Short mmCIF file of C-alpha atoms in Angstrom, two decimals:
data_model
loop_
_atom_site.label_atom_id
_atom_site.label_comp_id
_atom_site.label_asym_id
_atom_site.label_seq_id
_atom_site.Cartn_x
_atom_site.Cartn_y
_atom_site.Cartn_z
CA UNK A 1 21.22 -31.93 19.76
CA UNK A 2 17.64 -31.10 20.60
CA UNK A 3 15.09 -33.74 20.07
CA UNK A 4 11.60 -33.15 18.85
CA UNK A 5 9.04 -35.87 19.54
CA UNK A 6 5.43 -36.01 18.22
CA UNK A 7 2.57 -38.05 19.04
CA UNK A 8 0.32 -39.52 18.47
CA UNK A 9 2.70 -40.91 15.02
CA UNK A 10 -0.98 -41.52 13.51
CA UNK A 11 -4.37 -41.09 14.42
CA UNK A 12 -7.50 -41.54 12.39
CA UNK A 13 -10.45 -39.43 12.88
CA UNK A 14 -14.54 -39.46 11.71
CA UNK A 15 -15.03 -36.32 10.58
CA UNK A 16 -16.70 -33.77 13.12
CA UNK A 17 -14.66 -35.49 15.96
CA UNK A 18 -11.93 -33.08 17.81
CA UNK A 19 -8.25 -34.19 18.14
CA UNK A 20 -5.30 -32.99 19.57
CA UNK A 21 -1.52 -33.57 18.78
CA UNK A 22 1.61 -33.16 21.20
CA UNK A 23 5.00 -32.29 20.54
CA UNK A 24 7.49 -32.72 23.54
CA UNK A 25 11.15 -31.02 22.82
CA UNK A 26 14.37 -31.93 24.69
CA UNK A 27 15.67 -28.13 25.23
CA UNK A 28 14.76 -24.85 25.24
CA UNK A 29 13.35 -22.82 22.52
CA UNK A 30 13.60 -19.50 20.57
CA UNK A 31 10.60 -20.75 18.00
CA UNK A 32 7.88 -23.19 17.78
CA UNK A 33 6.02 -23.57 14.30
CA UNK A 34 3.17 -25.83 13.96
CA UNK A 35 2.70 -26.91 9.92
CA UNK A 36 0.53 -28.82 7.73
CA UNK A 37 1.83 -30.70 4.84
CA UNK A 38 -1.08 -31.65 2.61
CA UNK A 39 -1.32 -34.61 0.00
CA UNK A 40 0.33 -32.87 -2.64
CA UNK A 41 3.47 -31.99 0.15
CA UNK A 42 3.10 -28.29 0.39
CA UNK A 43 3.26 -26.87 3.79
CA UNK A 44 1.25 -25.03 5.26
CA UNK A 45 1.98 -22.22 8.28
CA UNK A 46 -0.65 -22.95 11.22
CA UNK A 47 1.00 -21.30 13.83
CA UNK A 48 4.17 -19.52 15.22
CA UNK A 49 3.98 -20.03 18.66
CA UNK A 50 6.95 -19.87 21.09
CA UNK A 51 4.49 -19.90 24.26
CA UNK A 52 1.14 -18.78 24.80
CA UNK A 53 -2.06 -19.85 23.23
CA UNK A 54 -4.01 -18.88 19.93
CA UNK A 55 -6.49 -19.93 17.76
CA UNK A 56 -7.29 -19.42 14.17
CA UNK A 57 -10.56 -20.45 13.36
CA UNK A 58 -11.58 -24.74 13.88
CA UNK A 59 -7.56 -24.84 15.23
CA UNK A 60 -5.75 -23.69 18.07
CA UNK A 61 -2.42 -23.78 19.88
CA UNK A 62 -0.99 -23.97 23.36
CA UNK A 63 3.12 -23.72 23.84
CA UNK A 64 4.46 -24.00 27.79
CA UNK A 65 7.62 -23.48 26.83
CA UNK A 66 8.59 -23.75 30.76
CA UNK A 67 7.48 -27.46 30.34
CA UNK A 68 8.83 -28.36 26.75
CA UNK A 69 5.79 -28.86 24.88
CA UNK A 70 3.19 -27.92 22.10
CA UNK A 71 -0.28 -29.21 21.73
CA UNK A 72 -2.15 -28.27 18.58
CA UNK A 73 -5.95 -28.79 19.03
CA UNK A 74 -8.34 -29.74 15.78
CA UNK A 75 -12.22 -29.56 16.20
CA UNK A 76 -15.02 -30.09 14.12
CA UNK A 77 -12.46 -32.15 11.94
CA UNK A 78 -13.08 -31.99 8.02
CA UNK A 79 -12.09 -34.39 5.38
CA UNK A 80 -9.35 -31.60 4.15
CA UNK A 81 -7.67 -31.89 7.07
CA UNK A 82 -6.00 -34.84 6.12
CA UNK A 83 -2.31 -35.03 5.91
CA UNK A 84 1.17 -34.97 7.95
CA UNK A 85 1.09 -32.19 10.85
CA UNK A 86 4.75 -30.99 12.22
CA UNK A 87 5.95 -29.14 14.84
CA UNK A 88 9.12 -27.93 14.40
CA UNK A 89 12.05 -25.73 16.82
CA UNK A 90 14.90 -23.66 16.36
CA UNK A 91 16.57 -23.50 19.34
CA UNK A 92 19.96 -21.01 20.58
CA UNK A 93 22.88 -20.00 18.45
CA UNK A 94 22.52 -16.79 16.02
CA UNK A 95 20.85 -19.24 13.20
CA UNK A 96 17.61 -20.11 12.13
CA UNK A 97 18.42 -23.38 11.87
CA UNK A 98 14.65 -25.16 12.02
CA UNK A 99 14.13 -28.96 13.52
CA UNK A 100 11.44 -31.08 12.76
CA UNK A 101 9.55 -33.63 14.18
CA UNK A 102 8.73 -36.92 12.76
CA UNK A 103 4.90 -35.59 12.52
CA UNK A 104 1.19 -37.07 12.92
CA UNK A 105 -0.47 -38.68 9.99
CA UNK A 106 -3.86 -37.24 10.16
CA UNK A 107 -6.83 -39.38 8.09
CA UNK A 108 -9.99 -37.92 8.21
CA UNK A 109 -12.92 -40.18 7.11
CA UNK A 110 -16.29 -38.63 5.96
CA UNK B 1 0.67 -12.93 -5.49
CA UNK B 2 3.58 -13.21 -3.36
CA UNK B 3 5.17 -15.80 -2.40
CA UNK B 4 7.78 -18.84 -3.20
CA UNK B 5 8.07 -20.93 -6.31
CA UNK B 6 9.87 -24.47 -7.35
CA UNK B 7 10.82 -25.80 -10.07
CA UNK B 8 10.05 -28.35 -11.55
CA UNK B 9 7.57 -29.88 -9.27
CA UNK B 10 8.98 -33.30 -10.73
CA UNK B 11 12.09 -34.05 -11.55
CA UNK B 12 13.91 -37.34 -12.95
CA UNK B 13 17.70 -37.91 -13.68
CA UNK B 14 20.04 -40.73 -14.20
CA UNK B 15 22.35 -41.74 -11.69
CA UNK B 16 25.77 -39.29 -11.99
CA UNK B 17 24.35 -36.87 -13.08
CA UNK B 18 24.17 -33.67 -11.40
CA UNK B 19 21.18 -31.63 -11.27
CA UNK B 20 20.24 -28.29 -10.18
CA UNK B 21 16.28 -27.20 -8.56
CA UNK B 22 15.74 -23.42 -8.96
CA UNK B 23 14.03 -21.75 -5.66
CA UNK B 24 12.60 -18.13 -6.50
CA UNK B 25 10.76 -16.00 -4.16
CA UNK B 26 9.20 -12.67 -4.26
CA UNK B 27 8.54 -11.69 -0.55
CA UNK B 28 11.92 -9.57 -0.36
CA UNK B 29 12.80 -12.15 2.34
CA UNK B 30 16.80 -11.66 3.85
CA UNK B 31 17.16 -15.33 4.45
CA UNK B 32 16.62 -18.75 2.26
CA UNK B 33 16.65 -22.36 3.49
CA UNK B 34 16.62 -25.78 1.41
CA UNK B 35 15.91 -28.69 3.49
CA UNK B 36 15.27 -33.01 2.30
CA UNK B 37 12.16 -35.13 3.41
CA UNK B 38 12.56 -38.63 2.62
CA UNK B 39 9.03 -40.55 3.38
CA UNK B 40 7.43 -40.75 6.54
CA UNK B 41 10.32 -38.87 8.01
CA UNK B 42 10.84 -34.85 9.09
CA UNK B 43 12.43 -32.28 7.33
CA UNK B 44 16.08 -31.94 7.46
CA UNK B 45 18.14 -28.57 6.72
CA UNK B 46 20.98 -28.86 3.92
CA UNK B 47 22.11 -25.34 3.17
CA UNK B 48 20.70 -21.85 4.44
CA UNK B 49 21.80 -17.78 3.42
CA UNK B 50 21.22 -15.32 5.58
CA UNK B 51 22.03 -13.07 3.17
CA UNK B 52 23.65 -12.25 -0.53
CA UNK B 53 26.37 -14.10 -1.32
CA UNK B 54 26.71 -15.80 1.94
CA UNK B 55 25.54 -19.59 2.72
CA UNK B 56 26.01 -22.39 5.90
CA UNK B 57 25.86 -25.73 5.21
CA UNK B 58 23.27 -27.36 7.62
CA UNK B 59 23.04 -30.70 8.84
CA UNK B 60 23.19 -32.96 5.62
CA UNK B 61 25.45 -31.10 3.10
CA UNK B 62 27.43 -33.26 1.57
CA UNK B 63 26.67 -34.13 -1.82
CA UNK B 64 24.89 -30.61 -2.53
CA UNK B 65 26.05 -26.99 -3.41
CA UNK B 66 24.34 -23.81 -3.54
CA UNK B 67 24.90 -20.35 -4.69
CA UNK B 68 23.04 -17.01 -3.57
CA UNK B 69 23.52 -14.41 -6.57
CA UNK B 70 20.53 -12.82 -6.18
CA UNK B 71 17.99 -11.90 -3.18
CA UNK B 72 15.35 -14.12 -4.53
CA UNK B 73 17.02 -16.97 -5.63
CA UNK B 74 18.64 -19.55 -4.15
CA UNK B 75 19.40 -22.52 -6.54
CA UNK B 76 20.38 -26.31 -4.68
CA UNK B 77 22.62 -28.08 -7.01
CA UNK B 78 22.30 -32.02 -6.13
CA UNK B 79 25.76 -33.52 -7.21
CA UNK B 80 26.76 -37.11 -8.00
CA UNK B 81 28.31 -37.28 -4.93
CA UNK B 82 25.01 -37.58 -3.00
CA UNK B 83 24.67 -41.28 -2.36
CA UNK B 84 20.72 -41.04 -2.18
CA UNK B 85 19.29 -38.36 -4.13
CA UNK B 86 16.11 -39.63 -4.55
CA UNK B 87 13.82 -37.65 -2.28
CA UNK B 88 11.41 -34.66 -1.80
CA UNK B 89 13.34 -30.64 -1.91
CA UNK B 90 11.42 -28.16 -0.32
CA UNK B 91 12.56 -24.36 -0.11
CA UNK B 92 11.94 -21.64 2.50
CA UNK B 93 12.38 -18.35 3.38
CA UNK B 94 12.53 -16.14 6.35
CA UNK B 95 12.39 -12.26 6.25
CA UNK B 96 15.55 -11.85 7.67
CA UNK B 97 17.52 -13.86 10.76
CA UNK B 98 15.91 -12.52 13.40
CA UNK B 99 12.24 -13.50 11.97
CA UNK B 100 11.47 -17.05 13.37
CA UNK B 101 8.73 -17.91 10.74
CA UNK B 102 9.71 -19.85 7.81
CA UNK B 103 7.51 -20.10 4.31
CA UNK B 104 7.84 -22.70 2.60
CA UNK B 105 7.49 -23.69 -1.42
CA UNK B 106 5.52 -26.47 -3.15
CA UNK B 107 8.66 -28.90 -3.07
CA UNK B 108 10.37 -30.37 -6.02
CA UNK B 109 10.31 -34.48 -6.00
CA UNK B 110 13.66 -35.61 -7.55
CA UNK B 111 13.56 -39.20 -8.73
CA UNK B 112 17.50 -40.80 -9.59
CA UNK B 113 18.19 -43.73 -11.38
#
């Protein structure tokens, strides 16, 4: 099956600093999500992003789907950005079967 | 507010027992999804519907049953039968199986013993 790899696994930040994450993926892709699980283990949608770039405010997102990656960019990092961040696929087949990634542990220091 | 709700958000049992977590959501979403995170690790997808009264088991199944009676509710039944129960439940939805985007609840933590 396809595998989804992220790094850095953990990464430690002073807040204000910028940061990005990768995730690298084994096999094409119908759908890329990009989530935030906070503290309490809710996640949170960042992005749906097959290919292409966006941005939503301090975050943004670049897929090259051609190359079999995702980078998800953080700047101007706060405190309450702290947690796990996953990417995760669905690739082929007629399902929307998700897979995740093992994720980034994000600490944020003030 | 729309949106998806577990419960409980806590959950303790004794070993053979079976238990049951209740996923409700109000988005009129086609499609429901309960997947496992055990710490420091991904999520991984047990059962999915795509619609009423149909479900697919997904990659880690055994030990679990579901039912879809309703559109917004999709209860995950954890059986004796699952040799390590303990671990976090989250449930998600998807408007229908052509929309990518999954929304996920707060998670139910089940603790066995």
């Amino acid at each position: 099956g396809i595998q989804v790899e992220q790094s850095p696994p953990d990464l430690i930040l002073q807040e204000g600093a910028n940061s990005t994450l990768r995730c690298n993926f084994s096999d094409s892709v119908n759908n890329l999500q990009w989530f935030h699980q906070n503290p309490w283990g809710q996640l949170i949608n960042l992005f749906y992003i097959p290919s292409g770039t966006k941005q939503n405010g301090r975050l943004s997102a670049t897929t090259v789907a051609t190359e079999r990656y995702s980078l998800l960019y953080i700047s101007s990092s706060q405190t309450t950005d702290s947690g796990v961040y996953f990417c995760a696929v669905r690739y082929g087949g007629a399902t929307n079967k998700l897979i995740f990634g093992t994720g980034t542990l994000l600490a944020v220091q003030p | 507010d729309g949106g998806i709700t577990q419960s409980p958000k806590y959950l303790f049992r004794k070993e053979g027992q079976n238990v049951t977590l209740s996923c409700e959501q109000n988005l009129n979403h086609d499609a429901m999804y309960w997947y496992r995170q055990d710490p420091g690790q991904g999520l991984r997808l047990i059962y999915y519907s795509q619609i009423v009264n149909d479900f697919q088991k997904g990659d880690i199944a055994e030990g679990y049953s579901v039912s879809r009676e309703k559109k917004e509710s999709f209860p995950l039944t954890v059986t004796s039968a699952q040799k390590n129960p303990t671990a976090f439940y989250l449930c998600a939805s998807s408007m229908d199986r052509s929309s990518y985007e999954q929304y996920f609840g707060p998670g139910t933590r089940l603790t066995v013993t």
